[in-house]
PDB file of C-alpha atoms in Angstrom:
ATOM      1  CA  UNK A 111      24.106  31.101 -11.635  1.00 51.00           C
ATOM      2  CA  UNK A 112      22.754  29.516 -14.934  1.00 53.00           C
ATOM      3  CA  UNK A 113      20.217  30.613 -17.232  1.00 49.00           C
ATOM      4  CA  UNK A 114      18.151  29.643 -20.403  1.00 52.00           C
ATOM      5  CA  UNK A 115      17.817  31.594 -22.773  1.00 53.00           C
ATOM      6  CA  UNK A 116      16.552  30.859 -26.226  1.00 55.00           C
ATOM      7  CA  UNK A 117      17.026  26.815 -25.622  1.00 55.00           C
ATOM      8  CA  UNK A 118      21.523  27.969 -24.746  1.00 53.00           C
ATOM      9  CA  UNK A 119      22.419  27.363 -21.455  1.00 53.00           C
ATOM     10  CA  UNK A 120      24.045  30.284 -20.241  1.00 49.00           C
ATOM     11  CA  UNK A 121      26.808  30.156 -16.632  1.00 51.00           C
ATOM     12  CA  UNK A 122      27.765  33.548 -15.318  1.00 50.00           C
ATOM     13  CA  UNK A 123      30.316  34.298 -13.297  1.00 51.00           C
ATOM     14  CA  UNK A 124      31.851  37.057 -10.850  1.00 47.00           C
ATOM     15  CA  UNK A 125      35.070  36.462 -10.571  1.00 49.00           C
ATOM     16  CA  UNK A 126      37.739  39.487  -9.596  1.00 50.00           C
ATOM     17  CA  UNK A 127      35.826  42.099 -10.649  1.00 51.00           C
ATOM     18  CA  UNK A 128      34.444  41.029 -14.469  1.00 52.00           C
ATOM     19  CA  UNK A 129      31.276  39.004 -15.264  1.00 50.00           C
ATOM     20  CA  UNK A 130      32.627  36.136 -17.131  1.00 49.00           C
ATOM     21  CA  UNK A 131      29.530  34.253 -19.474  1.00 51.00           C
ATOM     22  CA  UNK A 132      29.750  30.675 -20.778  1.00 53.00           C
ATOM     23  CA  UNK A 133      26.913  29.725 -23.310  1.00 50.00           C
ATOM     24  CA  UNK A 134      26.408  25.738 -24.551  1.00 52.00           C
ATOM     25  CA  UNK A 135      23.422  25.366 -27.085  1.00 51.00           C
ATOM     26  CA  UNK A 136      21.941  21.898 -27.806  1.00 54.00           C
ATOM     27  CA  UNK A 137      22.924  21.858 -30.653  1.00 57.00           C
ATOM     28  CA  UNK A 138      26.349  20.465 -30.024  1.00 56.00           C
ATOM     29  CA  UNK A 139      28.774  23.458 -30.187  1.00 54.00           C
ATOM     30  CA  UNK A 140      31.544  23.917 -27.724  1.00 54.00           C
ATOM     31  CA  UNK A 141      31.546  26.620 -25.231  1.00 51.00           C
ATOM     32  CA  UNK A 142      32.678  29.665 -25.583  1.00 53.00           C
ATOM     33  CA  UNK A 143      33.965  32.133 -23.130  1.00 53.00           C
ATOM     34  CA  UNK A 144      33.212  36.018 -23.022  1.00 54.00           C
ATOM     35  CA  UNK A 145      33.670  38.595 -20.738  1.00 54.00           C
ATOM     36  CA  UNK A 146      32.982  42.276 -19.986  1.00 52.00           C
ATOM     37  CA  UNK A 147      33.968  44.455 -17.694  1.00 58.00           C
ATOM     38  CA  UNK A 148      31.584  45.153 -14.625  1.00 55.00           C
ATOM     39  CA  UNK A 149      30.700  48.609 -12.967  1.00 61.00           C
ATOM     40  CA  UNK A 150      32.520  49.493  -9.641  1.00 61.00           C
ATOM     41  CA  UNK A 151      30.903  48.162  -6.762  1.00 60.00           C
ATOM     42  CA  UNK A 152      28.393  50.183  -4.507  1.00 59.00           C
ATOM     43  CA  UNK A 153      28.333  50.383  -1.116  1.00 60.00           C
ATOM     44  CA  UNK A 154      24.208  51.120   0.561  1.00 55.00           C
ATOM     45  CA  UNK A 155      23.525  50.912   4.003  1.00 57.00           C
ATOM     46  CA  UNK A 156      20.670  47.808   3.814  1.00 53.00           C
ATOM     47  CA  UNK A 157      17.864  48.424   6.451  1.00 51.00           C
ATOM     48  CA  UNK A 158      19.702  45.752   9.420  1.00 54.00           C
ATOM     49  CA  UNK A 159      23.210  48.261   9.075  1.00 53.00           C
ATOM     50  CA  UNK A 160      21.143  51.499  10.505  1.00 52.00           C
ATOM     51  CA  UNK A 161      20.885  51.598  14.286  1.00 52.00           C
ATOM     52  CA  UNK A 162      17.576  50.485  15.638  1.00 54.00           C
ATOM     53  CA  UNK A 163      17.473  52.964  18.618  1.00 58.00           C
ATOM     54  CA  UNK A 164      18.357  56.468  19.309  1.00 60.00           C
ATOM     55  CA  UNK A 165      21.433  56.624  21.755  1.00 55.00           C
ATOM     56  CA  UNK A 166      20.903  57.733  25.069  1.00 57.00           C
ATOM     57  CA  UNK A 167      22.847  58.335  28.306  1.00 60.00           C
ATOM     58  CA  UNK A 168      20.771  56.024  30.213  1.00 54.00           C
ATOM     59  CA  UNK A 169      21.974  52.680  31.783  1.00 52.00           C
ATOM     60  CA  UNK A 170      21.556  49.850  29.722  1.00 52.00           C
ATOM     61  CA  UNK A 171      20.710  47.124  32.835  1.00 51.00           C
ATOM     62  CA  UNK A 172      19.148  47.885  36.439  1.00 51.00           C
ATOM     63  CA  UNK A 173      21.075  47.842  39.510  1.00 46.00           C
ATOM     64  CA  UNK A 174      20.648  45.119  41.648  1.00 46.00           C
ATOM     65  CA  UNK A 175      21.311  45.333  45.599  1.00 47.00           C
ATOM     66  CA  UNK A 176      22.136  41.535  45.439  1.00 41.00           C
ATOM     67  CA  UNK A 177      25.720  40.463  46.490  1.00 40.00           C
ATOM     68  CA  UNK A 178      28.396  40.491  44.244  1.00 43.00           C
ATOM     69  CA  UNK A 179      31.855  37.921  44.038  1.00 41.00           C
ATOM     70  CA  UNK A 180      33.900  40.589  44.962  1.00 40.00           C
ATOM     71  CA  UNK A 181      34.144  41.738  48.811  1.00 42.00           C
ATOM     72  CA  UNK A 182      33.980  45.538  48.903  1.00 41.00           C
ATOM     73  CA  UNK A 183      36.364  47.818  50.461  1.00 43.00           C
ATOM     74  CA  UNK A 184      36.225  48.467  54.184  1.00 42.00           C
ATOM     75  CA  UNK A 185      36.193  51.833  55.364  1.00 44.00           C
ATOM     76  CA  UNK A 186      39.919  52.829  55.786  1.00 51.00           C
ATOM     77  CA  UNK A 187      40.743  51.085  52.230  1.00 61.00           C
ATOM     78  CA  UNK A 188      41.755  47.554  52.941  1.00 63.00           C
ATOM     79  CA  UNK A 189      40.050  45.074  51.168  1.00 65.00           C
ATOM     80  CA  UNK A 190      37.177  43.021  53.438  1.00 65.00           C
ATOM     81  CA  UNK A 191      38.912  39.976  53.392  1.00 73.00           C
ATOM     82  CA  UNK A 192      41.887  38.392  52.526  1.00 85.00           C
ATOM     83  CA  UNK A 193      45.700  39.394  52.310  1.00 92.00           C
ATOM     84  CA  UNK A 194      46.512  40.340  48.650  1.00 93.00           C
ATOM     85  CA  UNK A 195      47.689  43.674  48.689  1.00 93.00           C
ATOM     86  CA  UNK A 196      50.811  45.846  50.783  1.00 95.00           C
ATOM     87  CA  UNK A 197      51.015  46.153  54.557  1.00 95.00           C
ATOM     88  CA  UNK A 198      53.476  48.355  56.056  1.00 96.00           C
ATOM     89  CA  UNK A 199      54.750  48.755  59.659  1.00 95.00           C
ATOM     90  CA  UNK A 200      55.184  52.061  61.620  1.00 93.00           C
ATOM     91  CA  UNK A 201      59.401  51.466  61.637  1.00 93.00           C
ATOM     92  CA  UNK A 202      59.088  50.800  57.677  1.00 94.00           C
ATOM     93  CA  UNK A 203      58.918  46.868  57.315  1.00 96.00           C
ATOM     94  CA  UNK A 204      56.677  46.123  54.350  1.00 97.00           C
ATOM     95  CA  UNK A 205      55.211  42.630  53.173  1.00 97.00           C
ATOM     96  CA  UNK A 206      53.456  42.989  49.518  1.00 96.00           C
ATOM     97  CA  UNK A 207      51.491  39.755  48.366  1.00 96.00           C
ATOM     98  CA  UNK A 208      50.726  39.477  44.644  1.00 95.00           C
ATOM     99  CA  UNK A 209      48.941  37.556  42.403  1.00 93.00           C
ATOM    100  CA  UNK A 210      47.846  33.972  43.091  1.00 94.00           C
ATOM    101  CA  UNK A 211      50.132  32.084  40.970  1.00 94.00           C
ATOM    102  CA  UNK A 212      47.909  30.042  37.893  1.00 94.00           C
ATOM    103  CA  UNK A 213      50.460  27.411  36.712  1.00 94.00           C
ATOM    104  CA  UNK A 214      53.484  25.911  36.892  1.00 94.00           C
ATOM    105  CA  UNK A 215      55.126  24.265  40.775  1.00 94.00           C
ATOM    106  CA  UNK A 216      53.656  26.797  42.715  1.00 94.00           C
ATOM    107  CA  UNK A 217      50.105  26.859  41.424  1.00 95.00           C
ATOM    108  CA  UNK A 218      47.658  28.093  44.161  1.00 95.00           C
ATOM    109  CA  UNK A 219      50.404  30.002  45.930  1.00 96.00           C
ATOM    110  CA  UNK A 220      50.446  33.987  45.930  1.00 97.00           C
ATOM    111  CA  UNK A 221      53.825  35.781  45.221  1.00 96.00           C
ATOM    112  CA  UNK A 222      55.319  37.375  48.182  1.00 96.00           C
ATOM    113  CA  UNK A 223      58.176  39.755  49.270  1.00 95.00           C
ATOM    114  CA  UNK A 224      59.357  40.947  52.461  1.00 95.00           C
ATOM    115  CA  UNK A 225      61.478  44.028  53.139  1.00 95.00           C
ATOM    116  CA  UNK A 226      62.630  45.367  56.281  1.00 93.00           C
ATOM    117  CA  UNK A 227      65.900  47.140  57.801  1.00 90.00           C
ATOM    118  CA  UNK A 228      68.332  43.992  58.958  1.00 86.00           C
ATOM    119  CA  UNK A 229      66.638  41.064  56.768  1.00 88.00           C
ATOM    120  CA  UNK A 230      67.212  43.005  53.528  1.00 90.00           C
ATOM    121  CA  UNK A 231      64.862  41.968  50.625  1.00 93.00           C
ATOM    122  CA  UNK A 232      63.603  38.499  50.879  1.00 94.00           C
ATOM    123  CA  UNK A 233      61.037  36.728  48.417  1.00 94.00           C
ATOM    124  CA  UNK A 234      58.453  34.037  48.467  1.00 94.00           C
ATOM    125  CA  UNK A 235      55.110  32.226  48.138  1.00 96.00           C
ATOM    126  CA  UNK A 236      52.135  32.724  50.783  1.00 97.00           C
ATOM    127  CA  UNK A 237      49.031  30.476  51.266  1.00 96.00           C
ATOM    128  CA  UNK A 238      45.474  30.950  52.402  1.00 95.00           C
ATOM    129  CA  UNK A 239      44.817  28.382  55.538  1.00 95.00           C
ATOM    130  CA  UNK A 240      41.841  26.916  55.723  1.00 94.00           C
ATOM    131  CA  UNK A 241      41.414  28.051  59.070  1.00 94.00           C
ATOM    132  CA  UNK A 242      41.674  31.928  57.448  1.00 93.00           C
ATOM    133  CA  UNK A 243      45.309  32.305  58.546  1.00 95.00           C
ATOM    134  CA  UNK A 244      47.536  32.996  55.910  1.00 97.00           C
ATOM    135  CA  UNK A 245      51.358  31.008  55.492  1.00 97.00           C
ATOM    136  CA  UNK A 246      54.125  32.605  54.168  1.00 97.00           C
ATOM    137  CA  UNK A 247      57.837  31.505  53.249  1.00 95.00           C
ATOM    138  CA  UNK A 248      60.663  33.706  52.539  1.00 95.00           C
ATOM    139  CA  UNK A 249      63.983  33.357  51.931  1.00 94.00           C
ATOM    140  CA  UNK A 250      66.764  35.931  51.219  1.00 92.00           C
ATOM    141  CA  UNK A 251      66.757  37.263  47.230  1.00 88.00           C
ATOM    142  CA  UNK A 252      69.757  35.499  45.790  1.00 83.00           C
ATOM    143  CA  UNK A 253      71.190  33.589  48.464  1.00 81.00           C
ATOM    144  CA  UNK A 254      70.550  30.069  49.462  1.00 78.00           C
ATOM    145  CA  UNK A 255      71.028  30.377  52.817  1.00 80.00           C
ATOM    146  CA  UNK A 256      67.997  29.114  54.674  1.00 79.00           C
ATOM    147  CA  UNK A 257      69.262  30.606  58.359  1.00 81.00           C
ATOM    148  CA  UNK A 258      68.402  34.148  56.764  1.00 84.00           C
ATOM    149  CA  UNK A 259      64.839  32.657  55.658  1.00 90.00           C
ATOM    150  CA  UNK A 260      61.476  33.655  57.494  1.00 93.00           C
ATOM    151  CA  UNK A 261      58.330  31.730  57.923  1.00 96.00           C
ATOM    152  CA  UNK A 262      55.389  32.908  59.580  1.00 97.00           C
ATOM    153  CA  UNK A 263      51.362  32.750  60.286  1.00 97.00           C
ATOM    154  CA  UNK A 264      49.556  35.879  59.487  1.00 96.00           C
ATOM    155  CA  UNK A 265      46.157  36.799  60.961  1.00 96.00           C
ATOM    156  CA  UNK A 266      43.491  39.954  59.610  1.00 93.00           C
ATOM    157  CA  UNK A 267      43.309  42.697  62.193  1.00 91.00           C
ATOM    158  CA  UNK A 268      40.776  45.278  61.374  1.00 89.00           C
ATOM    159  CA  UNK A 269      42.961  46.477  57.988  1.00 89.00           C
ATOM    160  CA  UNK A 270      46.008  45.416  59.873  1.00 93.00           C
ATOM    161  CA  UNK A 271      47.484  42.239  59.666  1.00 95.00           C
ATOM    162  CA  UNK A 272      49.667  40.288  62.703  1.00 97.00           C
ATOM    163  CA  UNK A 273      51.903  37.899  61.935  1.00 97.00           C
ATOM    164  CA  UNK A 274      53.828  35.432  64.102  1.00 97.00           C
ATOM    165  CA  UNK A 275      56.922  34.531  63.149  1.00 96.00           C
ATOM    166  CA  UNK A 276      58.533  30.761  63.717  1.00 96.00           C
ATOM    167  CA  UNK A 277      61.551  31.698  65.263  1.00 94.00           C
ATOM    168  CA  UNK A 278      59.718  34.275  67.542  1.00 96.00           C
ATOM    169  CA  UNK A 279      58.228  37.490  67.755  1.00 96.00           C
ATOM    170  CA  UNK A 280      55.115  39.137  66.187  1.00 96.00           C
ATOM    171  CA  UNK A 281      54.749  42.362  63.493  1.00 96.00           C
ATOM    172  CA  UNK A 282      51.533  44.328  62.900  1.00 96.00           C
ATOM    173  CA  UNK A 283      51.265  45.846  59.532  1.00 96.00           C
ATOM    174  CA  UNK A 284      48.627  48.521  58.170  1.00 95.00           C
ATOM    175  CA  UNK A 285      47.180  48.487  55.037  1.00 92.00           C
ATOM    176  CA  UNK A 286      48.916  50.652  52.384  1.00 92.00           C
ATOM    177  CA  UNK A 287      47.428  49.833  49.113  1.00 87.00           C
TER     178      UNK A 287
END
């Protein structure tokens, strides 16, 4: 900020903490540097820092009774639609699908696993169909051999799913969680 006063032209200055001055008359003199120490700064609350309302328990926005992106839960847990989730079988065979995978080779694929007495634990990706079938693909954890894989169609049932295996036979699974 500059000022005149008395025909000087005075610069001041906060700089880390001080108030620095610089004066310059017209009459030719060279400037000159002074400083002083300032007073501590002071903290007030300004009239825009208090709150404009009293708080209140109240909801902030109405419910609607419009749809929302999310299906709701049907009444014995499972989810309305789709196959994310665990399904378990009555002799113990479980099939978990995970997350829908966001990158990388198997974008747009969901993480599944498979585990049931005689195929052991066996791992792979799933797929919604188009037709509302769902693919999966599993193959035994840490071996490469693709006899002891498993590929199947699964269908919704109520909160059960069915699935058909390729090389024969069906399993119905119940919603878990």
């Amino acid at each position: 900020m500059a000022l005149i006063i008395g025909g000087a032209v005075v610069a001041v200055a906060l700089v880390a903490g001080a108030v620095f001055f610089v004066t310059k008359d017209d009459g030719g003199g060279t400037p000159r540097a002074d400083s002083s120490t300032s007073a501590p700064p002071v903290v007030s609350q300004s009239p825009t820092d208090a709150p404009t309302e009293e708080p209140t328990d109240a909801p902030t926005t109405e419910p609607t009774d419009g749809p929302t992106e999310e299906p709701t839960d049907a009444p014995g847990g499972a989810p309305a639609t789709g196959f994310k989730g665990q399904w378990q079988s009555t002799e113990g065979k479980t099939l978990t699908i995970g997350e829908k995978f966001t990158s990388g080779q198997y974008k747009g694929y969901y993480n599944c696993n498979w585990i049931a007495s005689g195929d052991g634990i066996l791992i792979g990706i799933g797929q919604d169909r188009s037709d509302g079938s769902f693919r999966i693909a599993l193959a035994p954890m840490g071996s490469d051999d693709e006899s002891k894989g498993k590929g199947g169609n699964m269908v919704r049932v109520g909160d059960s799913v069915k699935i058909t295996w390729d090389k024969g036979g069906t399993d119905t699974l119940d919603w878990v969680g």
